[in-house]
Amino acid sequence: LIAKGLNTGDIIFMNRRCTSLPPAAALLCLASKYGISGDGRNCYDHAAMVVRDERTDVPYLLEGGFQGPTMRTYEERLLQGNDHSEVLVLPVQSSGLQPGLQKFLHDDLGLRPSADGFDVPEEQRG
């Protein structure tokens, strides 16, 4: 996938290698694959949404996990990660989405810049 072709609002579906995940996440991954299709093949068990930084035009992937929502650059998450074996992009018509999405990310989700991207501060995690 080419990062330049990604737009805010696009959805990324991931077919992850369950065995590459921590134990609890691996169990959920296996349950989603074998519980939905029955054979575990060709299943997307995780999704992320593209959010382009308005200042730098860098695409980030917003996704949920055990530690809450996070955002990592596309390159960091997909090109350097090793937990996925297949990725599918669902382009979404997203004109006008950016301002409301930025408010949601910062005000509602509480995402703040961190060393790795954007995370919910530890003191705000439930």
PDB file of N, CA, C and O in Angstrom, residues 44-83:
ATOM      1  N   TYR A  44     -10.373 -11.172   8.293  1.00  0.00           N
ATOM      2  CA  TYR A  44      -9.834  -9.931   8.844  1.00  0.00           C
ATOM      3  C   TYR A  44     -10.321  -9.834  10.273  1.00  0.00           C
ATOM      4  O   TYR A  44     -11.520  -9.858  10.537  1.00  0.00           O
ATOM      5  N   ASP A  45      -9.388  -9.753  11.211  1.00  0.00           N
ATOM      6  CA  ASP A  45      -9.760  -9.767  12.622  1.00  0.00           C
ATOM      7  C   ASP A  45      -9.484  -8.443  13.313  1.00  0.00           C
ATOM      8  O   ASP A  45      -9.696  -8.308  14.506  1.00  0.00           O
ATOM      9  N   HIS A  46      -9.009  -7.440  12.584  1.00  0.00           N
ATOM     10  CA  HIS A  46      -8.679  -6.159  13.203  1.00  0.00           C
ATOM     11  C   HIS A  46      -8.871  -5.058  12.170  1.00  0.00           C
ATOM     12  O   HIS A  46      -8.736  -5.300  10.963  1.00  0.00           O
ATOM     13  N   ALA A  47      -9.203  -3.865  12.644  1.00  0.00           N
ATOM     14  CA  ALA A  47      -9.398  -2.731  11.740  1.00  0.00           C
ATOM     15  C   ALA A  47      -8.802  -1.471  12.352  1.00  0.00           C
ATOM     16  O   ALA A  47      -8.671  -1.361  13.568  1.00  0.00           O
ATOM     17  N   ALA A  48      -8.446  -0.549  11.490  1.00  0.00           N
ATOM     18  CA  ALA A  48      -7.937   0.758  11.900  1.00  0.00           C
ATOM     19  C   ALA A  48      -8.490   1.797  10.936  1.00  0.00           C
ATOM     20  O   ALA A  48      -8.845   1.480   9.802  1.00  0.00           O
ATOM     21  N   MET A  49      -8.551   3.039  11.406  1.00  0.00           N
ATOM     22  CA  MET A  49      -9.012   4.126  10.556  1.00  0.00           C
ATOM     23  C   MET A  49      -7.856   5.086  10.305  1.00  0.00           C
ATOM     24  O   MET A  49      -7.097   5.413  11.214  1.00  0.00           O
ATOM     25  N   VAL A  50      -7.743   5.542   9.067  1.00  0.00           N
ATOM     26  CA  VAL A  50      -6.688   6.480   8.694  1.00  0.00           C
ATOM     27  C   VAL A  50      -7.072   7.882   9.161  1.00  0.00           C
ATOM     28  O   VAL A  50      -8.206   8.330   8.962  1.00  0.00           O
ATOM     29  N   VAL A  51      -6.111   8.554   9.781  1.00  0.00           N
ATOM     30  CA  VAL A  51      -6.257   9.955  10.178  1.00  0.00           C
ATOM     31  C   VAL A  51      -4.996  10.677   9.712  1.00  0.00           C
ATOM     32  O   VAL A  51      -3.902  10.370  10.171  1.00  0.00           O
ATOM     33  N   ARG A  52      -5.146  11.604   8.780  1.00  0.00           N
ATOM     34  CA  ARG A  52      -3.990  12.373   8.305  1.00  0.00           C
ATOM     35  C   ARG A  52      -3.784  13.579   9.215  1.00  0.00           C
ATOM     36  O   ARG A  52      -4.724  14.308   9.502  1.00  0.00           O
ATOM     37  N   ASP A  53      -2.542  13.775   9.659  1.00  0.00           N
ATOM     38  CA  ASP A  53      -2.186  14.940  10.456  1.00  0.00           C
ATOM     39  C   ASP A  53      -2.320  16.165   9.560  1.00  0.00           C
ATOM     40  O   ASP A  53      -1.735  16.215   8.472  1.00  0.00           O
ATOM     41  N   GLU A  54      -3.092  17.151   9.992  1.00  0.00           N
ATOM     42  CA  GLU A  54      -3.342  18.332   9.163  1.00  0.00           C
ATOM     43  C   GLU A  54      -2.083  19.153   8.903  1.00  0.00           C
ATOM     44  O   GLU A  54      -1.946  19.772   7.865  1.00  0.00           O
ATOM     45  N   ARG A  55      -1.158  19.167   9.860  1.00  0.00           N
ATOM     46  CA  ARG A  55       0.048  19.984   9.705  1.00  0.00           C
ATOM     47  C   ARG A  55       1.105  19.308   8.847  1.00  0.00           C
ATOM     48  O   ARG A  55       1.741  19.943   8.024  1.00  0.00           O
ATOM     49  N   THR A  56       1.317  18.007   9.039  1.00  0.00           N
ATOM     50  CA  THR A  56       2.411  17.309   8.351  1.00  0.00           C
ATOM     51  C   THR A  56       1.944  16.469   7.170  1.00  0.00           C
ATOM     52  O   THR A  56       2.763  16.012   6.389  1.00  0.00           O
ATOM     53  N   ASP A  57       0.647  16.221   7.073  1.00  0.00           N
ATOM     54  CA  ASP A  57       0.049  15.366   6.046  1.00  0.00           C
ATOM     55  C   ASP A  57       0.517  13.914   6.156  1.00  0.00           C
ATOM     56  O   ASP A  57       0.462  13.154   5.204  1.00  0.00           O
ATOM     57  N   VAL A  58       0.976  13.523   7.336  1.00  0.00           N
ATOM     58  CA  VAL A  58       1.408  12.148   7.584  1.00  0.00           C
ATOM     59  C   VAL A  58       0.180  11.312   7.953  1.00  0.00           C
ATOM     60  O   VAL A  58      -0.607  11.725   8.808  1.00  0.00           O
ATOM     61  N   PRO A  59      -0.013  10.143   7.328  1.00  0.00           N
ATOM     62  CA  PRO A  59      -1.146   9.295   7.698  1.00  0.00           C
ATOM     63  C   PRO A  59      -0.857   8.485   8.964  1.00  0.00           C
ATOM     64  O   PRO A  59       0.187   7.852   9.090  1.00  0.00           O
ATOM     65  N   TYR A  60      -1.791   8.525   9.893  1.00  0.00           N
ATOM     66  CA  TYR A  60      -1.740   7.738  11.118  1.00  0.00           C
ATOM     67  C   TYR A  60      -2.847   6.695  11.061  1.00  0.00           C
ATOM     68  O   TYR A  60      -3.844   6.876  10.357  1.00  0.00           O
ATOM     69  N   LEU A  61      -2.696   5.607  11.807  1.00  0.00           N
ATOM     70  CA  LEU A  61      -3.750   4.608  11.934  1.00  0.00           C
ATOM     71  C   LEU A  61      -4.289   4.657  13.349  1.00  0.00           C
ATOM     72  O   LEU A  61      -3.556   4.458  14.322  1.00  0.00           O
ATOM     73  N   LEU A  62      -5.587   4.935  13.480  1.00  0.00           N
ATOM     74  CA  LEU A  62      -6.281   4.951  14.761  1.00  0.00           C
ATOM     75  C   LEU A  62      -6.849   3.561  14.991  1.00  0.00           C
ATOM     76  O   LEU A  62      -7.576   3.041  14.146  1.00  0.00           O
ATOM     77  N   GLU A  63      -6.481   2.959  16.107  1.00  0.00           N
ATOM     78  CA  GLU A  63      -6.994   1.617  16.404  1.00  0.00           C
ATOM     79  C   GLU A  63      -7.151   1.439  17.901  1.00  0.00           C
ATOM     80  O   GLU A  63      -6.581   2.170  18.695  1.00  0.00           O
ATOM     81  N   GLY A  64      -7.965   0.486  18.265  1.00  0.00           N
ATOM     82  CA  GLY A  64      -8.188   0.172  19.671  1.00  0.00           C
ATOM     83  C   GLY A  64      -7.419  -1.069  20.064  1.00  0.00           C
ATOM     84  O   GLY A  64      -7.106  -1.918  19.232  1.00  0.00           O
ATOM     85  N   GLY A  65      -7.102  -1.142  21.345  1.00  0.00           N
ATOM     86  CA  GLY A  65      -6.382  -2.298  21.873  1.00  0.00           C
ATOM     87  C   GLY A  65      -6.628  -2.422  23.360  1.00  0.00           C
ATOM     88  O   GLY A  65      -7.460  -1.702  23.926  1.00  0.00           O
ATOM     89  N   PHE A  66      -5.907  -3.308  23.999  1.00  0.00           N
ATOM     90  CA  PHE A  66      -6.098  -3.545  25.423  1.00  0.00           C
ATOM     91  C   PHE A  66      -5.745  -2.331  26.281  1.00  0.00           C
ATOM     92  O   PHE A  66      -6.259  -2.168  27.366  1.00  0.00           O
ATOM     93  N   GLN A  67      -4.868  -1.472  25.798  1.00  0.00           N
ATOM     94  CA  GLN A  67      -4.464  -0.280  26.541  1.00  0.00           C
ATOM     95  C   GLN A  67      -5.276   0.952  26.144  1.00  0.00           C
ATOM     96  O   GLN A  67      -4.953   2.049  26.549  1.00  0.00           O
ATOM     97  N   GLY A  68      -6.309   0.772  25.346  1.00  0.00           N
ATOM     98  CA  GLY A  68      -7.121   1.892  24.888  1.00  0.00           C
ATOM     99  C   GLY A  68      -6.774   2.256  23.455  1.00  0.00           C
ATOM    100  O   GLY A  68      -6.008   1.569  22.793  1.00  0.00           O
ATOM    101  N   PRO A  69      -7.330   3.381  22.978  1.00  0.00           N
ATOM    102  CA  PRO A  69      -7.064   3.790  21.598  1.00  0.00           C
ATOM    103  C   PRO A  69      -5.639   4.299  21.430  1.00  0.00           C
ATOM    104  O   PRO A  69      -5.062   4.889  22.348  1.00  0.00           O
ATOM    105  N   THR A  70      -5.055   4.057  20.261  1.00  0.00           N
ATOM    106  CA  THR A  70      -3.726   4.563  19.927  1.00  0.00           C
ATOM    107  C   THR A  70      -3.713   5.016  18.474  1.00  0.00           C
ATOM    108  O   THR A  70      -4.557   4.599  17.680  1.00  0.00           O
ATOM    109  N   MET A  71      -2.752   5.862  18.159  1.00  0.00           N
ATOM    110  CA  MET A  71      -2.508   6.233  16.766  1.00  0.00           C
ATOM    111  C   MET A  71      -1.015   6.126  16.524  1.00  0.00           C
ATOM    112  O   MET A  71      -0.210   6.675  17.269  1.00  0.00           O
ATOM    113  N   ARG A  72      -0.661   5.413  15.471  1.00  0.00           N
ATOM    114  CA  ARG A  72       0.733   5.271  15.050  1.00  0.00           C
ATOM    115  C   ARG A  72       0.804   5.655  13.579  1.00  0.00           C
ATOM    116  O   ARG A  72      -0.180   5.505  12.845  1.00  0.00           O
ATOM    117  N   THR A  73       1.968   6.097  13.137  1.00  0.00           N
ATOM    118  CA  THR A  73       2.078   6.408  11.713  1.00  0.00           C
ATOM    119  C   THR A  73       1.847   5.125  10.918  1.00  0.00           C
ATOM    120  O   THR A  73       2.111   4.016  11.393  1.00  0.00           O
ATOM    121  N   TYR A  74       1.352   5.312   9.719  1.00  0.00           N
ATOM    122  CA  TYR A  74       1.111   4.178   8.834  1.00  0.00           C
ATOM    123  C   TYR A  74       2.380   3.352   8.662  1.00  0.00           C
ATOM    124  O   TYR A  74       2.353   2.128   8.766  1.00  0.00           O
ATOM    125  N   GLU A  75       3.503   4.039   8.417  1.00  0.00           N
ATOM    126  CA  GLU A  75       4.762   3.328   8.198  1.00  0.00           C
ATOM    127  C   GLU A  75       5.155   2.503   9.420  1.00  0.00           C
ATOM    128  O   GLU A  75       5.552   1.357   9.303  1.00  0.00           O
ATOM    129  N   GLU A  76       5.045   3.126  10.595  1.00  0.00           N
ATOM    130  CA  GLU A  76       5.425   2.411  11.809  1.00  0.00           C
ATOM    131  C   GLU A  76       4.536   1.198  12.035  1.00  0.00           C
ATOM    132  O   GLU A  76       5.009   0.112  12.348  1.00  0.00           O
ATOM    133  N   ARG A  77       3.251   1.376  11.856  1.00  0.00           N
ATOM    134  CA  ARG A  77       2.302   0.308  12.193  1.00  0.00           C
ATOM    135  C   ARG A  77       2.317  -0.843  11.194  1.00  0.00           C
ATOM    136  O   ARG A  77       2.348  -1.999  11.572  1.00  0.00           O
ATOM    137  N   LEU A  78       2.293  -0.534   9.912  1.00  0.00           N
ATOM    138  CA  LEU A  78       2.168  -1.605   8.923  1.00  0.00           C
ATOM    139  C   LEU A  78       3.477  -2.021   8.265  1.00  0.00           C
ATOM    140  O   LEU A  78       3.689  -3.193   8.011  1.00  0.00           O
ATOM    141  N   LEU A  79       4.329  -1.068   7.988  1.00  0.00           N
ATOM    142  CA  LEU A  79       5.540  -1.425   7.271  1.00  0.00           C
ATOM    143  C   LEU A  79       6.612  -2.009   8.185  1.00  0.00           C
ATOM    144  O   LEU A  79       7.448  -2.777   7.737  1.00  0.00           O
ATOM    145  N   GLN A  80       6.594  -1.663   9.469  1.00  0.00           N
ATOM    146  CA  GLN A  80       7.584  -2.197  10.391  1.00  0.00           C
ATOM    147  C   GLN A  80       7.012  -3.249  11.322  1.00  0.00           C
ATOM    148  O   GLN A  80       7.750  -3.974  11.962  1.00  0.00           O
ATOM    149  N   GLY A  81       5.690  -3.321  11.433  1.00  0.00           N
ATOM    150  CA  GLY A  81       5.063  -4.310  12.312  1.00  0.00           C
ATOM    151  C   GLY A  81       5.159  -5.705  11.728  1.00  0.00           C
ATOM    152  O   GLY A  81       5.380  -5.885  10.536  1.00  0.00           O
ATOM    153  N   ASN A  82       4.982  -6.715  12.569  1.00  0.00           N
ATOM    154  CA  ASN A  82       5.054  -8.096  12.076  1.00  0.00           C
ATOM    155  C   ASN A  82       3.842  -8.919  12.493  1.00  0.00           C
ATOM    156  O   ASN A  82       3.870 -10.119  12.420  1.00  0.00           O
ATOM    157  N   ASP A  83       2.774  -8.247  12.935  1.00  0.00           N
ATOM    158  CA  ASP A  83       1.613  -9.007  13.403  1.00  0.00           C
ATOM    159  C   ASP A  83       0.540  -9.192  12.341  1.00  0.00           C
ATOM    160  O   ASP A  83      -0.490  -9.779  12.607  1.00  0.00           O
TER     161      ASP A  83
END
